[in-house]
Amino acid sequence: MSHSAHRFVQLHLLTHYPPSNLNRDDTGRPKTALVGDATRLRVSSQSQKRAWRTSETFAVDLAGCLGRRTRQLGKEVFKTLCAGGVSDKLAREWAKDIAKQFGKLKSDKKPVNDSDLEIEQLAHLSPEEWEATFALAQALIARKEGPTEAELRLLTQPRRAVDIAMFGRMLADSPEFNMEAAVQVAHAITVHRAAVEDDFFSAVDDLNRNDTTGAGHIGERGYGAGLFYLYIAINRELLRHNLGGDEALAERALAALVQAVTRVSPTGMQNSFASRAYAGYVLAEKGDQQPRSLSQAFLKPVHDQGEGMFTQAVTALETRCANFDAVYGACAQARYTLNVETPTGTLAELIRFVAE
Amino acid sequence: MDFLVFQLQAPMASWGEAAVGEYRGSAPHPGQSALVGLLGAALGLDRADEAAHAALRDGYGFAVGVLGAQGDGRLLRDYHTAQVPPRSALKGRPHATRRDELAMPKRELGTILSTRDYRQNVHYLIAVALREGATAPHTLAALAQALRTPRFHLYLGRKTCAPAAPLWPQVVEAASAHAAMQVFGERFEAQRQQAQAATQAARPQRWVPEVLEPLPSLTRLHFDAHIPAGVPAWLNVPRKDRLMSRRGWQFGDRTEFTAWLAEEEPPCS
């Protein structure tokens, strides 16, 4: 890894969610935390990351860099080999050898439509694994000899799998495929005191004409509403490293991440609450300095004193940011602000600021 | 002698101890392995670099000061679920992304439950000293610089627990870790008042709120045998937090001493 200016990018977001139940505890109620002696609603980092990494935004913006998923790998290799003039028998044998590196093959007694070449489960290949596989097929065609054991070691550490490069993975069984997360995500908390409320609801029996007998079903559901502070710290140097030094891909990854964190909500109980929300405020910071969150701004819960909760939260956050600089020295080298209320800044400019 | 003193403050922290299975507890304050890991992250050490971690472990003594009556935080028990494909479905199948790992009929996916403990609203001071008779791999000034501009993320035990203030590492000459922490507190207060005065001067007509909260006083000090604490120990307990193998997640025993600094009685005397 080379030294670069602005190793870290920090994102501070304020997002208001109307009544919602995005992230639940074991009793089905929204999660909470005690911050500065006041109860807050909380959305865990795990819940948010899952929403982002399984989002359409990621799937579309990072298409081709989230790997390829198929059961048909053996068939494709078989076709390639046959087209290169390898005999049907040998091609089938070699294609099986290659395909089974990625998963168990189907053991059909009477294979139909080359189903003996299919992998039982969907195999997931990183783009580089895909390329290596077909490079090997071409090599076999050229020399008309089967693959060696060394050549069959086609599994590699993912290099173009962006979501793993961002959020990491830990495999206790095969630590050689572990990856250190380049994006740190804190649990989101409301900037104000917030209680979990109970929604008592009843459902009416449509065929019951006697309206004095009450509901067909009654129930209760916890929910809460609030303005959430979310903090994210990105190690751009590590992200580039995790992506094999691919600058352009790292930029695409950062753009997709900003798109997701500002616009994608956790999916929990969206059908009941439709609580999808976009961030109303984002402060982005760049620098080599030690990243720190600005959650201290909300140690004292924000109260609406006429200006509105949102404006007061923005003031508290920006004041804490300036005060940190005043006491400890500059905590960042460059900053960019997006505020929907005033309005200041655009998402496109924010993405440019973060990615470049 | 010289001490490196810095603060750790955050709304959430988690200091994992020996844990197998679905319950992941948290100690009230960071152990040796957590501090070695923090310094390692600042320096940009690879997790697998056993020798470099061992050198950090053996080169320094550590003390942890708890600030304020509740500086070691209140317990938060987090209920956590994760969706997982059955192990058989993953066998021999590379699954480079989460989206693809879960790309199978929903009914085939399972759920694992785990309970994870956090400490809420923590605030500590950490003191680091060169261990007598040992070779320290980095000077205290170099460690301070690494904490100011770290190579990797710094976090309080779990990656989601980001520091909520600059660590503000200071190299302090003092007789003990306790004295060094007090010097840190004085420097912070001077810095804070200076910033307060500057803010006030800039806006003389208006009432100006405190730029930052004052540092709470030290209520407890935890330290190992390799740092002069400057206060007598009331208690010593073995902790399994002596880093042995970062790779294999192996930890050995270490004796930790505790001194109560506030007027109050220790919880169980």
XYZ file of C-alpha atoms in Angstrom:
625
model
C 0.000 0.000 0.000
C 1.328 3.368 -0.898
C 0.909 6.461 1.164
C -1.830 8.722 -0.096
C -3.248 12.031 0.972
C -6.709 11.790 2.471
C -6.557 8.162 3.557
C -9.850 8.448 5.412
C -13.253 9.693 4.354
C -15.805 10.220 7.086
C -19.522 10.590 6.502
C -21.884 12.071 9.076
C -25.534 11.683 8.096
C -28.814 12.849 9.554
C -31.813 10.898 8.302
C -35.335 11.217 9.571
C -37.440 8.082 9.721
C -41.193 8.393 10.285
C -42.821 5.724 12.478
C -40.893 2.566 11.657
C -39.537 -0.682 12.968
C -36.396 -1.079 10.906
C -34.279 -3.184 13.220
C -35.838 -5.359 15.879
C -34.771 -7.073 19.058
C -35.795 -10.584 20.112
C -39.265 -9.396 21.133
C -39.858 -7.665 17.812
C -39.484 -4.133 19.194
C -37.157 -1.516 17.714
C -33.656 -1.584 19.181
C -32.610 1.118 21.604
C -29.460 2.478 23.246
C -28.727 4.735 26.149
C -26.690 7.732 25.011
C -25.898 10.497 27.463
C -28.454 9.093 29.920
C -31.355 9.352 27.463
C -32.908 6.439 25.616
C -32.515 6.554 21.854
C -33.752 4.429 19.010
C -30.962 2.479 17.374
C -30.391 0.777 14.037
C -27.462 -1.610 14.169
C -24.608 -1.369 11.703
C -25.210 -4.970 10.618
C -28.779 -4.169 9.649
C -27.745 -1.148 7.576
C -24.898 -2.923 5.826
C -27.176 -5.756 4.813
C -29.664 -3.297 3.322
C -26.903 -1.611 1.300
C -25.108 -4.696 0.090
C -28.310 -6.398 -1.055
C -29.700 -3.205 -2.607
C -30.554 -2.618 -6.252
C -28.116 0.282 -6.124
C -25.232 -2.089 -5.486
C -26.496 -4.666 -7.956
C -26.816 -2.117 -10.755
C -23.952 0.281 -10.077
C -21.481 -2.466 -9.322
C -22.620 -4.970 -11.909
C -19.684 -7.080 -12.990
C -17.811 -6.453 -9.774
C -19.956 -8.510 -7.538
C -18.937 -11.686 -9.275
C -20.819 -14.131 -11.490
C -23.205 -16.749 -10.218
C -23.987 -19.884 -12.153
C -24.449 -23.621 -12.078
C -23.552 -23.882 -15.735
C -19.815 -23.322 -15.506
C -18.993 -26.906 -16.548
C -21.222 -26.649 -19.624
C -19.572 -23.410 -20.687
C -16.095 -24.871 -20.299
C -17.213 -28.013 -22.163
C -18.538 -25.920 -25.054
C -15.321 -23.913 -25.194
C -13.203 -27.062 -25.272
C -15.329 -28.728 -27.974
C -15.203 -25.592 -30.099
C -11.413 -25.721 -29.761
C -11.341 -29.214 -31.253
C -11.062 -31.327 -28.098
C -12.904 -34.638 -28.342
C -16.268 -34.919 -26.598
C -14.981 -37.480 -24.110
C -11.882 -35.555 -23.039
C -13.696 -32.216 -23.010
C -16.342 -33.666 -20.692
C -13.711 -35.073 -18.350
C -11.677 -31.844 -18.172
C -14.767 -29.638 -17.824
C -15.876 -31.758 -14.859
C -12.427 -31.468 -13.265
C -12.622 -27.706 -13.556
C -16.279 -27.258 -12.543
C -15.943 -29.329 -9.408
C -13.393 -26.870 -8.053
C -16.346 -24.565 -7.513
C -18.845 -27.034 -6.129
C -20.083 -30.585 -6.127
C -21.342 -31.810 -9.485
C -24.752 -33.302 -9.964
C -24.613 -37.079 -9.911
C -27.284 -37.890 -12.431
C -27.449 -41.522 -13.423
C -29.011 -40.594 -16.748
C -27.767 -37.163 -17.650
C -30.077 -35.139 -19.870
C -28.857 -32.078 -21.715
C -25.306 -32.389 -20.261
C -26.710 -32.121 -16.722
C -23.746 -34.182 -15.508
C -21.694 -31.008 -16.062
C -23.880 -28.925 -13.768
C -22.820 -27.855 -10.312
C -25.387 -28.804 -7.682
C -25.523 -25.408 -6.017
C -25.081 -22.022 -7.562
C -21.355 -21.352 -7.725
C -20.116 -17.884 -7.288
C -17.072 -16.836 -9.267
C -15.236 -13.609 -8.856
C -14.470 -11.973 -12.199
C -10.834 -13.020 -11.954
C -11.766 -16.620 -11.214
C -13.983 -16.610 -14.274
C -11.167 -15.304 -16.439
C -8.637 -17.755 -15.018
C -10.995 -20.632 -15.738
C -11.350 -19.787 -19.421
C -7.672 -18.993 -19.804
C -7.032 -22.511 -18.553
C -9.534 -23.923 -21.061
C -7.664 -22.188 -23.885
C -4.352 -23.545 -22.607
C -5.763 -27.090 -22.600
C -6.932 -26.668 -26.204
C -3.502 -25.485 -27.265
C -1.545 -28.317 -25.692
C -4.215 -31.054 -25.954
C -3.483 -32.276 -22.464
C -5.582 -32.312 -19.277
C -5.209 -29.859 -16.405
C -2.638 -30.449 -13.670
C -3.542 -30.325 -10.020
C -1.802 -26.973 -9.616
C -3.723 -25.489 -12.525
C -6.991 -26.566 -10.948
C -6.436 -24.355 -7.932
C -8.702 -21.699 -9.368
C -10.089 -20.346 -6.115
C -8.555 -17.050 -5.143
C -8.977 -14.269 -2.664
C -11.726 -12.070 -4.132
C -10.261 -8.899 -5.593
C -13.171 -7.495 -7.533
C -15.921 -8.289 -5.057
C -16.698 -4.802 -3.894
C -19.041 -5.565 -1.017
C -16.461 -7.833 0.613
C -13.759 -5.215 0.086
C -15.979 -2.730 1.908
C -17.477 -4.719 4.715
C -14.969 -7.535 5.017
C -15.542 -11.131 5.870
C -14.333 -13.537 8.470
C -14.358 -17.228 7.700
C -13.306 -19.250 10.698
C -12.835 -22.322 8.518
C -10.779 -20.780 5.716
C -9.052 -17.692 7.071
C -6.975 -17.394 3.893
C -10.063 -15.944 2.232
C -10.657 -13.397 5.010
C -10.705 -9.733 4.198
C -10.388 -6.733 6.519
C -13.308 -4.312 6.133
C -12.374 -0.954 4.639
C -15.625 0.685 5.737
C -16.492 1.180 9.384
C -20.159 1.735 10.191
C -21.471 2.801 13.589
C -24.898 1.983 14.946
C -27.263 4.812 14.005
C -28.877 6.541 16.991
C -31.558 9.193 17.293
C -30.189 12.615 18.166
C -33.042 13.070 20.624
C -34.654 11.163 23.441
C -37.015 8.652 21.876
C -39.288 6.015 23.264
C -40.460 2.815 21.682
C -44.196 3.259 21.319
C -46.836 0.568 21.030
C -49.244 0.454 18.175
C -52.405 -1.284 19.251
C -54.258 -2.484 16.225
C -57.383 -4.414 15.394
C -58.443 -6.154 12.235
C -62.037 -6.236 11.173
C -63.785 -9.362 9.944
C -65.203 -8.345 6.575
C -68.082 -10.815 6.751
C -69.134 -9.928 10.255
C -72.241 -7.732 9.801
C -72.858 -7.408 13.520
C -70.652 -4.435 14.384
C -71.160 -4.778 18.112
C -69.038 -7.903 18.453
C -65.718 -6.120 17.975
C -62.612 -7.002 16.088
C -61.686 -10.223 14.413
C -58.120 -9.874 15.641
C -56.241 -7.553 17.965
C -52.492 -7.110 18.281
C -49.690 -4.830 19.338
C -46.545 -3.731 17.601
C -43.625 -1.607 18.760
C -42.430 1.267 16.619
C -40.591 4.540 16.852
C -39.805 7.652 14.860
C -36.777 9.858 14.943
C -33.911 11.778 13.431
C -30.963 9.386 13.258
C -27.267 10.222 13.275
C -25.214 7.757 11.261
C -21.433 7.718 11.183
C -19.298 5.969 8.571
C -15.506 5.973 8.254
C -13.955 4.736 5.023
C -10.310 3.778 4.708
C -9.828 4.531 1.023
C -6.291 3.192 1.002
C -7.430 -0.163 2.387
C -10.379 -0.237 -0.012
C -8.023 0.201 -2.966
C -5.740 -2.462 -1.526
C -8.666 -4.878 -1.054
C -9.628 -4.269 -4.682
C -6.162 -5.199 -5.890
C -5.070 -1.599 -6.451
C -7.821 -0.899 -8.984
C -8.318 2.890 -8.665
C -11.261 3.098 -11.042
C -13.121 0.311 -9.302
C -12.472 1.884 -5.901
C -14.053 5.094 -7.205
C -17.084 3.208 -8.494
C -17.355 1.442 -5.151
C -17.288 4.727 -3.250
C -19.926 6.243 -5.541
C -22.225 3.255 -5.045
C -21.654 3.393 -1.303
C -22.613 7.077 -1.094
C -25.702 6.378 -3.225
C -26.705 3.549 -0.893
C -26.043 5.189 2.478
C -27.973 8.322 1.542
C -30.941 6.592 -0.058
C -31.318 2.947 0.980
C -33.137 2.100 4.208
C -33.179 -1.212 6.054
C -36.084 -3.303 4.820
C -37.530 -4.196 8.234
C -41.339 -3.832 8.286
C -41.387 -1.546 5.254
C -44.693 -3.024 4.132
C -46.341 -1.924 7.376
C -44.601 1.419 7.788
C -43.243 2.510 4.375
C -40.570 4.350 6.322
C -38.068 4.640 3.495
C -36.122 7.863 3.830
C -33.291 9.819 2.219
C -30.599 11.533 4.241
C -31.400 15.192 4.892
C -27.882 16.211 5.825
C -24.430 14.844 5.060
C -21.082 16.172 6.221
C -18.178 14.501 4.429
C -14.611 14.904 5.655
C -11.327 13.853 4.087
C -7.916 13.582 5.696
C -5.174 11.412 7.149
C -6.150 12.346 10.696
C -7.571 9.796 13.096
C -11.278 9.466 12.294
C -13.701 10.272 15.108
C -17.458 10.316 15.121
C -19.415 13.425 16.082
C -21.880 11.508 18.260
C -20.761 13.659 21.208
C -22.840 16.433 19.632
C -25.883 14.466 20.725
C -24.764 13.407 24.208
C -27.160 16.103 25.307
C -30.363 15.045 23.549
C -31.569 17.615 21.021
C -34.796 19.389 21.956
C -36.942 21.240 19.506
C -36.704 24.855 20.613
C -38.699 26.374 17.808
C -36.113 26.064 15.055
C -37.055 22.480 14.427
C -35.259 19.317 15.410
C -33.399 19.030 12.127
C -31.866 22.507 12.150
C -30.920 22.130 15.792
C -29.252 18.800 15.142
C -27.266 20.274 12.232
C -26.115 23.158 14.438
C -25.097 20.794 17.250
C -23.150 18.600 14.840
C -21.344 21.448 13.086
C -20.549 23.123 16.407
C -19.030 19.951 17.814
C -17.001 19.523 14.648
C -15.613 23.071 14.913
C -14.973 22.724 18.642
C -13.033 19.506 18.153
C -10.836 21.368 15.674
C -10.414 24.252 18.107
C -9.341 22.088 21.034
C -7.513 19.177 19.404
C -6.329 20.724 16.132
C -7.787 20.203 12.657
C -9.493 16.799 12.411
C -9.763 16.817 8.590
C -8.142 18.396 5.556
C -11.246 18.990 3.430
C -14.985 19.047 4.015
C -18.161 19.022 1.955
C -21.718 19.592 3.177
C -25.051 18.572 1.729
C -28.146 20.008 3.397
C -31.529 19.368 1.870
C -33.249 21.973 4.028
C -31.229 25.057 3.088
C -30.592 23.615 0.322
C -26.820 23.245 -0.039
C -24.819 20.796 -2.134
C -25.780 17.957 -4.437
C -25.404 14.218 -4.262
C -23.325 14.265 -7.453
C -20.835 16.704 -5.946
C -20.755 14.742 -2.698
C -19.877 11.612 -4.658
C -17.126 13.459 -6.526
C -15.731 14.761 -3.247
C -15.706 11.302 -1.657
C -14.367 9.397 -4.650
C -11.563 11.650 -5.883
C 10.070 8.556 32.850
C 7.946 9.024 29.763
C 4.363 7.907 29.303
C 2.141 7.979 26.266
C -1.333 9.015 27.373
C -4.452 9.133 25.198
C -8.210 9.065 25.628
C -10.832 6.634 24.390
C -14.374 7.949 24.303
C -17.397 6.509 22.504
C -21.138 5.924 22.782
C -20.520 2.196 22.350
C -17.598 -0.108 23.084
C -17.156 -3.839 23.461
C -14.206 -5.489 25.160
C -14.573 -9.113 24.274
C -13.311 -11.784 26.574
C -13.072 -15.524 26.121
C -16.188 -16.372 24.147
C -17.323 -19.464 22.388
C -20.710 -19.850 20.837
C -23.555 -17.415 20.612
C -22.898 -15.221 23.642
C -20.310 -12.465 23.185
C -19.756 -10.631 26.432
C -17.803 -7.486 27.194
C -15.421 -6.596 29.992
C -15.980 -3.156 31.550
C -12.629 -1.835 30.304
C -10.088 -2.734 27.624
C -7.587 -5.493 28.283
C -4.028 -5.828 27.081
C -4.978 -7.553 23.831
C -7.388 -4.736 22.939
C -4.704 -2.106 23.495
C -2.101 -4.066 21.541
C -4.653 -4.391 18.736
C -5.388 -0.673 18.815
C -1.705 0.242 18.539
C -1.272 -2.392 15.839
C -4.112 -0.882 13.807
C -2.608 2.597 14.157
C 0.753 1.313 12.927
C -0.857 -0.616 10.074
C 0.208 -4.074 11.237
C -1.210 -7.043 9.398
C -3.370 -9.195 11.670
C -1.276 -12.206 10.731
C 2.007 -10.545 11.700
C 2.565 -12.497 14.915
C 6.073 -11.192 15.590
C 5.114 -7.533 15.367
C 2.168 -8.053 17.715
C 4.317 -9.993 20.183
C 6.854 -7.157 20.146
C 4.105 -4.664 21.010
C 2.828 -6.909 23.780
C 6.273 -7.411 25.322
C 7.643 -3.927 24.760
C 5.204 -1.903 26.814
C 3.271 -1.739 30.049
C -0.327 -0.539 30.050
C -2.655 1.269 32.443
C -6.337 2.081 31.915
C -7.970 4.930 33.808
C -11.756 5.078 34.035
C -13.064 8.646 33.840
C -16.132 9.571 35.844
C -18.410 7.386 37.916
C -19.800 5.611 34.851
C -16.849 5.906 32.511
C -16.813 2.171 31.932
C -20.316 2.382 30.572
C -23.617 0.717 31.160
C -24.411 -2.631 29.693
C -26.213 -2.896 26.377
C -27.207 -6.394 25.400
C -27.794 -6.579 21.682
C -29.889 -9.277 20.130
C -28.364 -10.114 16.800
C -29.536 -12.366 14.021
C -27.781 -13.285 10.841
C -29.179 -15.087 7.866
C -27.025 -17.990 6.779
C -27.166 -20.534 4.021
C -26.791 -24.125 5.222
C -23.135 -25.173 5.486
C -23.660 -27.890 2.927
C -24.707 -25.273 0.380
C -21.481 -23.361 0.876
C -19.155 -26.305 0.742
C -16.656 -25.877 -2.045
C -18.602 -22.927 -3.402
C -16.857 -19.596 -3.368
C -19.322 -16.940 -2.302
C -17.560 -13.682 -2.802
C -20.475 -11.403 -1.998
C -23.176 -11.444 0.610
C -25.871 -10.982 -2.005
C -24.752 -14.135 -3.737
C -24.216 -16.061 -0.568
C -27.920 -15.573 0.110
C -28.973 -16.237 -3.479
C -31.045 -19.337 -2.888
C -34.664 -20.068 -2.080
C -35.598 -18.228 1.104
C -36.925 -21.358 2.770
C -33.492 -22.950 2.580
C -31.843 -20.131 4.504
C -31.432 -20.429 8.243
C -30.977 -17.889 10.997
C -28.309 -17.864 13.660
C -28.887 -15.961 16.863
C -26.219 -14.320 18.937
C -26.130 -12.023 21.922
C -23.519 -9.313 21.892
C -22.738 -7.075 24.820
C -21.662 -3.470 24.534
C -20.766 -0.789 27.058
C -22.561 2.519 26.498
C -20.976 5.973 26.975
C -17.448 4.916 27.864
C -14.565 7.247 28.624
C -11.064 6.064 29.481
C -7.509 7.352 29.609
C -4.811 4.936 28.528
C -1.170 5.171 29.608
C 1.607 3.279 27.849
C 5.207 3.033 29.098
C 8.309 1.289 27.827
C 8.714 -1.950 29.722
C 11.865 -2.111 31.781
C 14.476 -4.504 30.435
C 12.569 -5.103 27.219
C 13.141 -3.791 23.712
C 10.305 -1.604 22.551
C 9.745 -1.766 18.776
C 8.632 1.884 18.550
C 9.320 5.038 20.525
C 6.396 6.533 22.402
C 6.547 9.536 20.071
C 6.221 7.210 17.074
C 3.211 5.507 18.660
C 1.653 8.909 19.338
C 2.148 9.899 15.703
C 0.614 6.611 14.540
C -2.461 7.259 16.708
C -2.789 10.751 15.234
C -2.650 9.507 11.641
C -3.483 5.809 11.829
C -3.103 3.424 8.901
C -6.227 1.416 9.754
C -9.471 2.266 11.509
C -9.235 2.606 15.255
C -12.130 1.211 17.247
C -13.146 0.363 20.779
C -13.156 -3.417 20.656
C -15.536 -3.900 17.770
C -15.301 -2.227 14.396
C -18.709 -0.646 14.736
C -17.522 1.188 17.879
C -15.777 4.231 16.440
C -14.024 6.684 18.757
C -16.164 9.774 19.368
C -13.256 12.112 20.052
C -9.683 12.497 18.905
C -7.447 10.237 21.003
C -5.147 13.260 21.397
C -2.036 11.251 22.277
C 0.431 13.100 24.515
C 3.903 12.041 25.556
C 4.212 13.101 29.185
C 7.134 13.013 31.574
C 5.901 11.939 34.974
C 6.689 9.671 37.924
C 3.780 7.310 37.342
C 0.890 6.452 35.037
C -1.482 8.110 37.481
C 0.567 11.327 37.500
C 0.877 11.219 33.703
C -2.906 10.960 33.345
C -3.277 13.983 35.585
C -0.881 15.955 33.374
C -2.967 14.891 30.367
C -6.061 16.224 32.146
C -4.343 19.546 32.881
C -3.189 19.926 29.276
C -6.672 19.188 28.035
C -8.176 21.747 30.406
C -5.697 24.429 29.317
C -6.435 23.675 25.671
C -10.154 23.739 26.308
C -10.052 27.085 28.098
C -7.917 28.583 25.380
C -10.449 27.512 22.754
C -13.246 28.821 24.955
C -11.560 32.213 25.267
C -10.955 32.384 21.513
C -14.591 31.576 20.770
C -15.719 34.172 23.275
C -13.412 36.795 21.796
C -14.807 36.100 18.343
C -18.381 36.664 19.511
C -18.179 39.099 22.418
C -21.869 40.040 22.279
C -23.195 36.545 22.686
C -23.223 33.995 25.426
C -21.009 31.145 24.322
C -21.647 27.606 25.520
C -18.738 25.448 26.640
C -16.722 24.367 23.608
C -16.264 20.866 25.041
C -17.246 19.269 28.315
C -14.498 19.195 30.974
C -12.769 15.871 31.454
C -14.313 13.917 34.361
C -11.903 12.915 37.120
C -10.299 9.497 37.340
C -12.266 7.057 39.452
C -10.358 3.840 38.888
C -7.027 2.681 37.568
C -6.332 -0.752 36.097
C -2.721 -1.621 35.363
C -0.325 -4.443 34.725
C 2.943 -5.245 36.473
C 5.040 -3.502 33.819
C 4.075 0.093 34.441
C 4.604 2.208 37.562
C 1.024 3.030 38.513
C 1.708 5.513 41.309
C -1.188 4.195 43.363
C -1.477 1.099 45.549
C -3.423 -1.839 44.185
C -6.529 -2.916 46.069
C -7.181 -5.952 44.027
C -5.506 -8.223 41.557
C -7.343 -10.515 39.208
C -6.197 -12.806 36.425
C -7.485 -11.864 32.981
C -7.226 -13.985 29.889
C -6.194 -11.148 27.629
C -2.485 -11.669 27.105
C -2.162 -11.934 23.374
C -0.478 -15.196 22.420
C -1.457 -15.814 18.838
C -3.371 -13.244 16.855
C -3.850 -15.782 14.110
C -5.183 -18.559 16.282
C -7.132 -16.276 18.625
C -5.193 -17.604 21.602
C -4.863 -15.661 24.797
C -2.940 -16.344 27.977
C -3.285 -15.208 31.572
C -2.167 -11.833 32.846
C -2.538 -10.312 36.273
C -4.376 -7.028 36.341
C -4.223 -4.716 39.346
C -6.963 -2.291 40.263
C -6.927 0.837 42.398
C -9.979 2.902 43.344
C -9.207 6.603 43.203
C -12.534 8.156 44.114
C -13.764 8.550 47.645
C -16.336 5.828 47.180
C -15.803 2.318 48.439
C -15.046 -0.397 45.932
C -18.198 -2.305 44.959
C -17.338 -5.390 47.021
C -14.937 -4.726 49.859
